[in-house]
Short mmCIF file of C-alpha atoms in Angstrom, two decimals:
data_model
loop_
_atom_site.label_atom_id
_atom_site.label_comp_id
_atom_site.label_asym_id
_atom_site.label_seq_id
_atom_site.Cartn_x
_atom_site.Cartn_y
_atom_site.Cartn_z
CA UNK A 1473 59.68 67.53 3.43
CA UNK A 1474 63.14 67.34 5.18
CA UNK A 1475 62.82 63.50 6.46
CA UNK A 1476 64.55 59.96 5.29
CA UNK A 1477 63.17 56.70 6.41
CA UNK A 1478 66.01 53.77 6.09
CA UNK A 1479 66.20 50.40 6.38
CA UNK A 1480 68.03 48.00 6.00
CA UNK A 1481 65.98 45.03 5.92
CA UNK A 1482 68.27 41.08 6.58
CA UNK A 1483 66.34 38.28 5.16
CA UNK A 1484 66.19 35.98 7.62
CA UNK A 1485 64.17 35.89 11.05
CA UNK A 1486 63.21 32.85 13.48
CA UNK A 1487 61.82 30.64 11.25
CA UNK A 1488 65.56 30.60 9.82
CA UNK A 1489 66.62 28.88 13.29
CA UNK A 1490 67.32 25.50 14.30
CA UNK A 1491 65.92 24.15 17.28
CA UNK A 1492 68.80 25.17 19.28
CA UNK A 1493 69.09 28.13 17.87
CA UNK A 1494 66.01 29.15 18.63
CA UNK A 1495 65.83 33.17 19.20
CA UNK A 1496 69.54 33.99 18.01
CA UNK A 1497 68.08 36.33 15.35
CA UNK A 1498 66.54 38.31 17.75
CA UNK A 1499 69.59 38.04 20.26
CA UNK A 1500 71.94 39.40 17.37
CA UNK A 1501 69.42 42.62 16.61
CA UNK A 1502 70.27 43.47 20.12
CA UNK A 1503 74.19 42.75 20.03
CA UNK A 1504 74.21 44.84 17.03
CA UNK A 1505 73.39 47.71 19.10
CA UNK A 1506 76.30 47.24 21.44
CA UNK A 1507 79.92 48.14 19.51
CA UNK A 1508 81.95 47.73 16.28
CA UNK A 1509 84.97 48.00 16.40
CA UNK A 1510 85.21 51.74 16.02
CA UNK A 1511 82.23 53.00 17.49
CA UNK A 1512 81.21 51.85 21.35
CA UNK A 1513 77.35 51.33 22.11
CA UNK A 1514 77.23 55.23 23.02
CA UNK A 1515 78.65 56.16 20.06
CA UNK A 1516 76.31 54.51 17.84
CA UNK A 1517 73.18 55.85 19.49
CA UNK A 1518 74.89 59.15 19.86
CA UNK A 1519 75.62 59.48 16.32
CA UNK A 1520 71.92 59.15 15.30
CA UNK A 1521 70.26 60.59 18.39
CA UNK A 1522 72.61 63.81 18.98
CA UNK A 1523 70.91 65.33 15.18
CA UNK A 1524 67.79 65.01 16.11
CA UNK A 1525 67.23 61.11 14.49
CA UNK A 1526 65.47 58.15 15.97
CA UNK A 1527 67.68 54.27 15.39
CA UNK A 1528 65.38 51.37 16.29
CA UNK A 1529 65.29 47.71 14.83
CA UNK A 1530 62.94 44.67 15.06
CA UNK A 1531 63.09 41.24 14.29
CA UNK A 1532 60.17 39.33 12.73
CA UNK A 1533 59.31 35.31 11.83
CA UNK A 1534 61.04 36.14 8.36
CA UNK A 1535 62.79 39.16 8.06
CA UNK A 1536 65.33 41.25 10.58
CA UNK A 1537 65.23 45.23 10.31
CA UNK A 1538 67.50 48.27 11.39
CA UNK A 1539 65.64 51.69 10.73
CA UNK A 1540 66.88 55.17 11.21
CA UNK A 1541 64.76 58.27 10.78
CA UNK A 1542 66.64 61.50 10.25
CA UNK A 1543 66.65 64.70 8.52
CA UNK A 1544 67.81 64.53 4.86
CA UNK A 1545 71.33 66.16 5.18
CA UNK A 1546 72.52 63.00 7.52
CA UNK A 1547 71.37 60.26 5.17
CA UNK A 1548 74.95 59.40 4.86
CA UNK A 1549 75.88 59.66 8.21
CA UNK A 1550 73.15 57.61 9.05
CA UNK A 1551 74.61 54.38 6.11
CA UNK A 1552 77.80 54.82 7.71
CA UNK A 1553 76.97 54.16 11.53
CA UNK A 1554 74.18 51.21 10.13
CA UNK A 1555 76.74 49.30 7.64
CA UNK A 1556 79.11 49.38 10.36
CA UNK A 1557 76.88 47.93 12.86
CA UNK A 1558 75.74 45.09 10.21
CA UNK A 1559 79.38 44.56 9.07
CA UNK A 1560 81.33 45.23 11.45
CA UNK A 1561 79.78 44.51 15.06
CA UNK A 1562 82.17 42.79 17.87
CA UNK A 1563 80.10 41.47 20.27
CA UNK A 1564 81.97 42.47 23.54
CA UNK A 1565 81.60 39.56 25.99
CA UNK A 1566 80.65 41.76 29.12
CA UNK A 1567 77.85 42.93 26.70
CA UNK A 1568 76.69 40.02 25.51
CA UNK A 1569 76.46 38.86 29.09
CA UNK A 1570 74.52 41.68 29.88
CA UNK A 1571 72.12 41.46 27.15
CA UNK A 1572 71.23 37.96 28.04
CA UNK A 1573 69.71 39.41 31.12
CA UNK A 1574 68.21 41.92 29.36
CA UNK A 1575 66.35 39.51 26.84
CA UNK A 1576 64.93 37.29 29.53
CA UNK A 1577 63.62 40.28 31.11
CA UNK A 1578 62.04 40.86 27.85
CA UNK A 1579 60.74 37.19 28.03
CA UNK A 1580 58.96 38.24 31.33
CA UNK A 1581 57.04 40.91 30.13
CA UNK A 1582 55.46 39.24 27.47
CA UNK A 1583 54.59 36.27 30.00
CA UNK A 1584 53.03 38.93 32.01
CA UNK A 1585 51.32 40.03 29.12
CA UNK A 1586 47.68 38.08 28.63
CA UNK A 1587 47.88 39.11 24.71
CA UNK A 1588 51.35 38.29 24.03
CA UNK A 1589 50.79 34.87 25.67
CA UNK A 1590 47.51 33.71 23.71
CA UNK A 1591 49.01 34.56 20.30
CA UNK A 1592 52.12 32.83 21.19
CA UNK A 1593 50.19 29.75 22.52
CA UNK A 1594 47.83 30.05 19.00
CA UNK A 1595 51.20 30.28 17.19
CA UNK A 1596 52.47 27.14 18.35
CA UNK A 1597 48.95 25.47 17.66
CA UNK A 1598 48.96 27.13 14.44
CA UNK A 1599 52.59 25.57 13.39
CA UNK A 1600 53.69 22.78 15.67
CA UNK A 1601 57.56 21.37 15.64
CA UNK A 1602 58.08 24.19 12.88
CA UNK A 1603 59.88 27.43 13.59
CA UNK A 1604 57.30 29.47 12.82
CA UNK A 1605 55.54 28.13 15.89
CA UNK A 1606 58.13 29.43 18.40
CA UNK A 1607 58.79 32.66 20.02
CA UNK A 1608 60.50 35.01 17.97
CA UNK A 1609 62.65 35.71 21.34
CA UNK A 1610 63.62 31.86 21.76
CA UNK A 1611 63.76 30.44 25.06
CA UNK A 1612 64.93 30.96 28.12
CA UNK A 1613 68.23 27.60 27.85
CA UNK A 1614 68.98 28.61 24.27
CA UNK A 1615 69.39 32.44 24.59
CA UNK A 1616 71.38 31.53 27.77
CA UNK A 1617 74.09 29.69 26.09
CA UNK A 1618 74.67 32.25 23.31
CA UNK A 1619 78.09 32.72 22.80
CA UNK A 1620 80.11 35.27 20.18
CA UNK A 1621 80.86 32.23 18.13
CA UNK A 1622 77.12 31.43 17.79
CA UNK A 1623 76.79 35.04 16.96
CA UNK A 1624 79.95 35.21 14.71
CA UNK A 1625 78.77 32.22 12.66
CA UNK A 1626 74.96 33.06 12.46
CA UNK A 1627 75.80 36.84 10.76
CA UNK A 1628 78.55 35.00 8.66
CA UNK A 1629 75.85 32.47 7.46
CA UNK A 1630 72.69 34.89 7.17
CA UNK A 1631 73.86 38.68 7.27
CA UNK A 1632 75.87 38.34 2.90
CA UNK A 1633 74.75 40.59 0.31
CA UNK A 1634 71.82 38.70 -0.98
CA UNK A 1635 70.52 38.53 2.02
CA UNK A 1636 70.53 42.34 2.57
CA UNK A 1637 68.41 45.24 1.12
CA UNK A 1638 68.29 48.62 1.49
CA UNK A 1639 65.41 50.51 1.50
CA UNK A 1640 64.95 54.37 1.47
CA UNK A 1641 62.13 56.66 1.60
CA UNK A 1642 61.73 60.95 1.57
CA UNK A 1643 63.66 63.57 0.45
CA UNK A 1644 66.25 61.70 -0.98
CA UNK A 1645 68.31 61.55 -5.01
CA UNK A 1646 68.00 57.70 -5.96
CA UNK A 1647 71.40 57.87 -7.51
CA UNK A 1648 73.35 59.58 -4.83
CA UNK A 1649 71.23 56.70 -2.26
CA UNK A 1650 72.62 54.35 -4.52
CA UNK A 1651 75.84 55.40 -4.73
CA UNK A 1652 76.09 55.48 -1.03
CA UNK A 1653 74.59 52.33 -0.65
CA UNK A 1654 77.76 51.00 -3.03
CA UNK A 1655 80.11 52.88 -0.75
CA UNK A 1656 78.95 51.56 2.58
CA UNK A 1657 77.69 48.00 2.27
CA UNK A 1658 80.39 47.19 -0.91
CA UNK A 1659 82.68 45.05 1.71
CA UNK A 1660 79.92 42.70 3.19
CA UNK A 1661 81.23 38.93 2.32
CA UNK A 1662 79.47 36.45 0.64
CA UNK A 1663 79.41 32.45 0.74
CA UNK A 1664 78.13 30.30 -1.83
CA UNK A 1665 76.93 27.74 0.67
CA UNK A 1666 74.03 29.92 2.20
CA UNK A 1667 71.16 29.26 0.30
CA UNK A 1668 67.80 29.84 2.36
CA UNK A 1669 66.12 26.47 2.76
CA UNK A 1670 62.94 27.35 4.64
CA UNK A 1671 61.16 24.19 6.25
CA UNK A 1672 58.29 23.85 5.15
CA UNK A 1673 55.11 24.03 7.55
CA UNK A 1674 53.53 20.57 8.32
CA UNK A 1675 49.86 19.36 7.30
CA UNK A 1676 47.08 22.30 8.40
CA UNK A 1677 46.05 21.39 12.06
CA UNK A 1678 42.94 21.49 13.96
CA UNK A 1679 43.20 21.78 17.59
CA UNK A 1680 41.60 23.16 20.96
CA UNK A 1681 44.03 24.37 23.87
CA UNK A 1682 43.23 26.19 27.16
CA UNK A 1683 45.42 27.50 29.51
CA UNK A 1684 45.33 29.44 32.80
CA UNK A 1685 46.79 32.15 34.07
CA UNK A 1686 46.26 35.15 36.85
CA UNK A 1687 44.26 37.57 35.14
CA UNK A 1688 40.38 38.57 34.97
CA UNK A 1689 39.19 37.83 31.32
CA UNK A 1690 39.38 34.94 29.68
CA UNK A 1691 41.27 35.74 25.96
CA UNK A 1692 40.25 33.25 23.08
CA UNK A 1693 41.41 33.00 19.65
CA UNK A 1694 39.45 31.31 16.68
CA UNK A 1695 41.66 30.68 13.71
CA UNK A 1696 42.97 28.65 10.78
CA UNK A 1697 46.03 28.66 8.57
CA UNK A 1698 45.58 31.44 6.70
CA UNK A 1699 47.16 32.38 3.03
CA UNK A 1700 50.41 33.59 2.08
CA UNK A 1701 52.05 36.73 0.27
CA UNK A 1702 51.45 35.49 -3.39
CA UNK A 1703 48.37 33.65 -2.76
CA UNK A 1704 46.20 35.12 -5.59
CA UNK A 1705 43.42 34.82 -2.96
CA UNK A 1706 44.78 37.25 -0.57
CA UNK A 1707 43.73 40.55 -1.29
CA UNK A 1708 39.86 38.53 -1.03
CA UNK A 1709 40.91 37.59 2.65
CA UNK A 1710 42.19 40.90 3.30
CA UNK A 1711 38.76 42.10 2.24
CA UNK A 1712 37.03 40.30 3.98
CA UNK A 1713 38.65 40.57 6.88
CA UNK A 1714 38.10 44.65 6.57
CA UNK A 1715 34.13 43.39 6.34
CA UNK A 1716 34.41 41.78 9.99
CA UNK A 1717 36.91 43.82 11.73
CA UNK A 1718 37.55 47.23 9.82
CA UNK A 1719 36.58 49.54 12.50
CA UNK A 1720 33.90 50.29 14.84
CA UNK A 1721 31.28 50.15 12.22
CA UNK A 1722 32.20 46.59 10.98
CA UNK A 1723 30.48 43.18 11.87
CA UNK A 1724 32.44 42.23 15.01
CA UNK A 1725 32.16 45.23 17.07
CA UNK A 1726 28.90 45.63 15.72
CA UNK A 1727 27.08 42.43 16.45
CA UNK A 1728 29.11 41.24 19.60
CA UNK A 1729 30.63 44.56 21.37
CA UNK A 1730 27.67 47.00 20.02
CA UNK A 1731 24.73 44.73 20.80
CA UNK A 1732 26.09 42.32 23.35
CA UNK A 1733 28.32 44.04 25.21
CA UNK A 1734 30.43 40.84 25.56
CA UNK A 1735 33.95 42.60 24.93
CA UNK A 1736 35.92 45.76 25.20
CA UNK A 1737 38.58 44.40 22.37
CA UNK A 1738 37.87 42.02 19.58
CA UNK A 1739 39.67 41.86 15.72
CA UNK A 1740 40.03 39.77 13.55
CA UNK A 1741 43.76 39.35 11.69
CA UNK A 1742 45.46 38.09 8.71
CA UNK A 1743 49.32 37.55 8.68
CA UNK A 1744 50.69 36.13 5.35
CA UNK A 1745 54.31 34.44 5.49
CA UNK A 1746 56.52 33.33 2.16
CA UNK A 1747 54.70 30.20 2.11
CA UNK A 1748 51.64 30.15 4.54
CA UNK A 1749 49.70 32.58 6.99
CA UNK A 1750 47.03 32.76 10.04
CA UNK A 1751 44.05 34.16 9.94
CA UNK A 1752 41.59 34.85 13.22
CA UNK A 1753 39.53 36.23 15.37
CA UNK A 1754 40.79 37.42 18.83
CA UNK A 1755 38.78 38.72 21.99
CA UNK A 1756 38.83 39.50 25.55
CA UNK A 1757 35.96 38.83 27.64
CA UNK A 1758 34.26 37.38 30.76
CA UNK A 1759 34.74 33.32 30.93
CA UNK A 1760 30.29 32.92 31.31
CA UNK A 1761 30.52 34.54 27.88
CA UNK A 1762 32.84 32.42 25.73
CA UNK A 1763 30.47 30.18 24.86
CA UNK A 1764 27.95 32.64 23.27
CA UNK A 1765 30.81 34.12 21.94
CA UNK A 1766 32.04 31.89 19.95
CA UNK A 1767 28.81 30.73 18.63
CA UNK A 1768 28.72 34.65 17.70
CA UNK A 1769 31.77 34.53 15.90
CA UNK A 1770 30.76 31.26 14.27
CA UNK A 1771 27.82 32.99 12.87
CA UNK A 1772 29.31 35.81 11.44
CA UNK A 1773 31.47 33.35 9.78
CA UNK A 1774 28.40 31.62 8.31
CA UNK A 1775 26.72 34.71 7.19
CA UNK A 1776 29.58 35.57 4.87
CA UNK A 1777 29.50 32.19 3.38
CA UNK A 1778 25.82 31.69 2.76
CA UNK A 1779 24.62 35.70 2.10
CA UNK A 1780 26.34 38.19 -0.38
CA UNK A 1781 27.29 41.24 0.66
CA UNK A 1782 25.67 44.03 -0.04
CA UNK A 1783 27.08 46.42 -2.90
CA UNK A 1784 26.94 49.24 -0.39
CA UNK A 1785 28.44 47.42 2.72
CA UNK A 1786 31.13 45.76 -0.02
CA UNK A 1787 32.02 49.84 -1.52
CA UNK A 1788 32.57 50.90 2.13
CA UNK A 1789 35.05 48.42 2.99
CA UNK A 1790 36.59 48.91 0.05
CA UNK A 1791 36.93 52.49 0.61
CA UNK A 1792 38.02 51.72 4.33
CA UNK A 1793 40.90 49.65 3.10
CA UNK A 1794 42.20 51.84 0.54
CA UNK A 1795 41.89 54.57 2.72
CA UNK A 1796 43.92 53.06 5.26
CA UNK A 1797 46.66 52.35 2.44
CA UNK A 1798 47.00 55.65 1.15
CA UNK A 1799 46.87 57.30 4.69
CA UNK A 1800 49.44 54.92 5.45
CA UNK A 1801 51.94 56.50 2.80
CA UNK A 1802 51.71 60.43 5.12
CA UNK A 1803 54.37 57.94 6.99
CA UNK A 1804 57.55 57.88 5.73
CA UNK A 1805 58.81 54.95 7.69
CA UNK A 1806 55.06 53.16 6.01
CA UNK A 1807 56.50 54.27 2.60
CA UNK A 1808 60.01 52.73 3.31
CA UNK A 1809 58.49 49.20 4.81
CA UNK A 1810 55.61 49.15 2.07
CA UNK A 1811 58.68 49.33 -0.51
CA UNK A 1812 61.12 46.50 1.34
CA UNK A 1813 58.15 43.88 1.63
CA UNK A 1814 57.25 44.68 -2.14
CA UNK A 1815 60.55 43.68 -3.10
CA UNK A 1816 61.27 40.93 -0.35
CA UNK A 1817 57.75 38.74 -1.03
CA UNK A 1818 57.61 39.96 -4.60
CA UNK A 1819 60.70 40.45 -6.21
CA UNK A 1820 59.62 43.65 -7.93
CA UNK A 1821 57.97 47.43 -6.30
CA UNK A 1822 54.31 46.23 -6.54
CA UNK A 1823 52.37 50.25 -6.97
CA UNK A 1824 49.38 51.56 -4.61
CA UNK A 1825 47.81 51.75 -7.97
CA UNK A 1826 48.00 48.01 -8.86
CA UNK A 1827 46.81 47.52 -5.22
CA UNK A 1828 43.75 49.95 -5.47
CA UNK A 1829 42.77 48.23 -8.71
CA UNK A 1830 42.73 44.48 -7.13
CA UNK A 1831 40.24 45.84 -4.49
CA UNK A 1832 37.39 47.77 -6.59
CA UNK A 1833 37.88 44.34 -8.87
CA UNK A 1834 36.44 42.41 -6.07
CA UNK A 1835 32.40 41.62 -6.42
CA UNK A 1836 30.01 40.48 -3.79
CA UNK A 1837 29.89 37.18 -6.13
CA UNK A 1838 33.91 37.17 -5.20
CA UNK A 1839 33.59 37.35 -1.38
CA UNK A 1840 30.74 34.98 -1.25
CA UNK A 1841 32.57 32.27 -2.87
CA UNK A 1842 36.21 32.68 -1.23
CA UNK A 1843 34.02 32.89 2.02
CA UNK A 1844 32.51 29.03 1.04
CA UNK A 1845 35.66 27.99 0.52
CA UNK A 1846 37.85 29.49 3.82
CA UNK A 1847 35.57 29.69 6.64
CA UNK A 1848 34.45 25.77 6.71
CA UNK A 1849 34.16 24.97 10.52
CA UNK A 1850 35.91 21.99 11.07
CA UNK A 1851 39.17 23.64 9.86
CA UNK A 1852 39.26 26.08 12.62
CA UNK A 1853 41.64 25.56 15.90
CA UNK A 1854 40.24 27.45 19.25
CA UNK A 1855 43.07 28.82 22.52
CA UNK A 1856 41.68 29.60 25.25
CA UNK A 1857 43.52 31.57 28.42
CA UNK A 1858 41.54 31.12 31.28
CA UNK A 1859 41.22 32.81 34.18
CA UNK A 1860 42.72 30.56 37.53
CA UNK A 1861 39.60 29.70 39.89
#
C-alpha cells in the first residue's frame, strides 16, 4: 500500500453561523481554493494534481474538511500546500467576486434537484429558526454581500488551533506525521475569546408541509428528531434502521418496492449531530400512492414496536452492518474520516472492535423496546413535494 488519506478537519460548519452569516463556512471552503499568498489557485491544484493526487474539501452542519489523497512519498508536500491554504489564504477580490457566481450556480442545481430540495425543506421543519435548519450553502442576499473582511474575521474567529485536527490514514510513520504536522500548522494563531457556543435546537416539532414543484413524482419524507453522537441509544437506532432499510432484502424495499411496486427509491436515514439528530424515511413515488404509502411506512413502524424480531432476521442485520463497517476500512479516505469523527464527537479513537461488540450486544428484547419508545406516531413530521397540476 503506497496511499495517504489527509485531512484536515475545522470544527465549525453552518450551524456555527449567525443569521447573516448564513453559508460563509461554505463560501470560505471555496475561497480557500483560490490563492495564498505564495501559491495562485493553479498552483495549489497543480501541486497536488501534477503527482498523481486528488485535493477536494466539503463543508458539513458541524464540521469543515480539506482532503488530499496522494502517494506516500508527497505526504509532506501535500501539509505544506494544505497549511498554507488554511493559514495563509488571501482572498483576491476578482476571485471572490467570481466565486459568488459560482456558489449561486451551485444554489441552482440543488433547486433543480427534487432530492436536494425535500431534505432541505424537512431540514428546516426538522429545526426551525436554528442553524441547523438552513442550507449549508446560505442564501442567495447573504453569500452576495460576502466581503474579505467577513472572510478575514470568520477564519480569524473559527480556523485557531483548537479548532483544527489533523487526520492521517495509510502508509504513513505516526511520528514523522506528527512531526510534520508541528512543522506546518505550528504558526496558526489563537484567541482566547473563541469558545464554540452552539445554540441549542428548540423544543422537538411536529409538522406537515407540502410543496410543489415541476417534476413527475411526488417525494415525501416521514421523520422525527432523531439522536445524537453520544446518545447511548444510538447504535439501537442505527440497528434498527439497518432492519428497515439495509439493502434490498430489508423491510422497506421488501414490503413497499418488492410487493407494491409503489417506488423505485426508498431509505430510511439516521444523521446524529453534537447534540441532536434526524431520523426518516424518504421515497419517490406516484402522488395516487402517497397515501397507501405512508400508511405502509406507518406499519412497518408499528411492527417493530409491537413484534420482536426474529433472532435470525436480528443476526443478519447485524452481520449487514458490520460488514458494511469493516468493508468500509478497504478505503483509506473511510479510515481517515472514521478516525477524525472518533476524535471530534468523542474525544478519544473509539476501535471497530468496541463498535462490533455494541452490535452483537443488541437482543431482540433491545430493539423491541427502543422501538416502543422512538417510533410513537404523533411525534413524526411529514414533507411532501408535489408534483404542479
Amino acid at each position: 500500500m503506497k496511499s495517504v488519506a489527509i485531512g484536515v478537519w475545522i470544527k465549525t460548519g453552518s450551524r456555527d453561523e449567525s443569521d447573516a452569516q448564513a453559508g460563509i463556512t461554505h463560501f470560505l471552503e471555496h475561497m480557500l481554493f483560490k490563492g495564498t499568498a505564495t501559491r495562485s489557485a493553479k498552483e495549489i491544484a497543480q501541486h497536488i494534481e501534477s503527482k498523481g493526487g486528488y485535493l477536494n474539501a466539503f463543508t458539513s452542519t458541524e464540521y469543515t474538511c480539506y482532503v488530499v489523497r496522494c502517494v506516500d512519498t508527497e505526504l509532506e508536500s501535500s501539509l505544506d500546500v494544505l497549511s498554507d491554504m488554511i493559514l495563509h489564504s488571501t482572498f483576491p477580490e476578482e476571485e471572490l467576486e467570481k466565486e459568488k457566481k459560482v456558489v449561486l450556480e451551485e444554489m441552482k442545481m440543488y433547486k433543480d434537484s427534487p432530492d436536494d430540495v425535500i431534505f432541505e425543506e424537512f431540514s428546516s421543519m426538522m429545526f426551525p429558526e436554528h442553524p441547523l435548519g438552513r442550507p449549508i450553502i446560505g442564501f442567495e442576499p447573504t453569500v452576495s454581500g460576502f466581503t474579505q473582511d467577513h472572510l478575514r474575521a470568520y477564519t480569524s474567529e473559527r480556523y485557531q488551533p483548537h479548532n483544527i485536527l489533523v487526520s492521517i490514514a495509510g502508509n504513513v510513520d505516526h511520528q514523522n506525521a506528527e512531526h510534520l504536522i508541528e512543522r506546518y500548522f505550528s504558526s496558526a494563531k489563537s484567541h482566547s475569546d473563541a469558545s464554540r457556543e452552539l445554540q441549542k435546537p428548540n423544543v422537538d416539532p411536529t409538522a406537515s408541509k407540502s410543496l410543489t414543484k415541476v417534476i413527475e413524482q411526488t417525494h415525501m419524507i416521514l421523520g422525527r428528531r432523531g439522536l445524537a453522537f453520544n446518545d447511548e441509544d444510538r447504535i439501537k437506532l442505527l440497528m434498527v434502521n439497518t432492519l428497515l432499510s439495509g439493502g434490498m432484502s430489508a423491510r422497506l424495499h421488501q414490503n413497499i418496492r418488492e410487493k407494491h411496486g409503489y417506488c423505485y427509491s426508498i431509505s430510511a436515514f439516521a444523521q446524529s449531530y453534537i447534540d441532536t439528530g434526524v431520523f426518516g424515511v424518504y421515497i419517490g413515488t406516484d402522488a395516487s400512492y402517497v397515501d397507501h404509502v405512508r400508511d405502509l411506512i406507518h406499519q412497518e413502524f408499528e411492527q417493530l414496536k409491537q413484534e420482536s424480531v426474529s433472532e435470525d432476521e436480528l443476526q443478519e442485520s447485524k452481520t449487514n452492518l458490520k460488514g458494511k463497517m469493516l468493508l468500509a476500512q478497504e478505503s483509506m479516505s473511510n479510515r481517515m474520516m472514521r478516525l477524525a469523527k472518533s476524535y471530534m464527537y468523542h474525544d478519544r479513537f473509539i476501535t471497530l472492535d468496541e463498535l462490533v461488540d455494541e452490535i452483537d450486544a443488541i437482543t431482540p428484547e433491545d430493539v423491541l423496546e427502543f422501538s416502543q419508545r422512538f417510533f410513537q406516531k404523533d411525534v413524526f413530521s411529514e414533507c411532501l413535494l408535489l408534483p404542479e397540476s
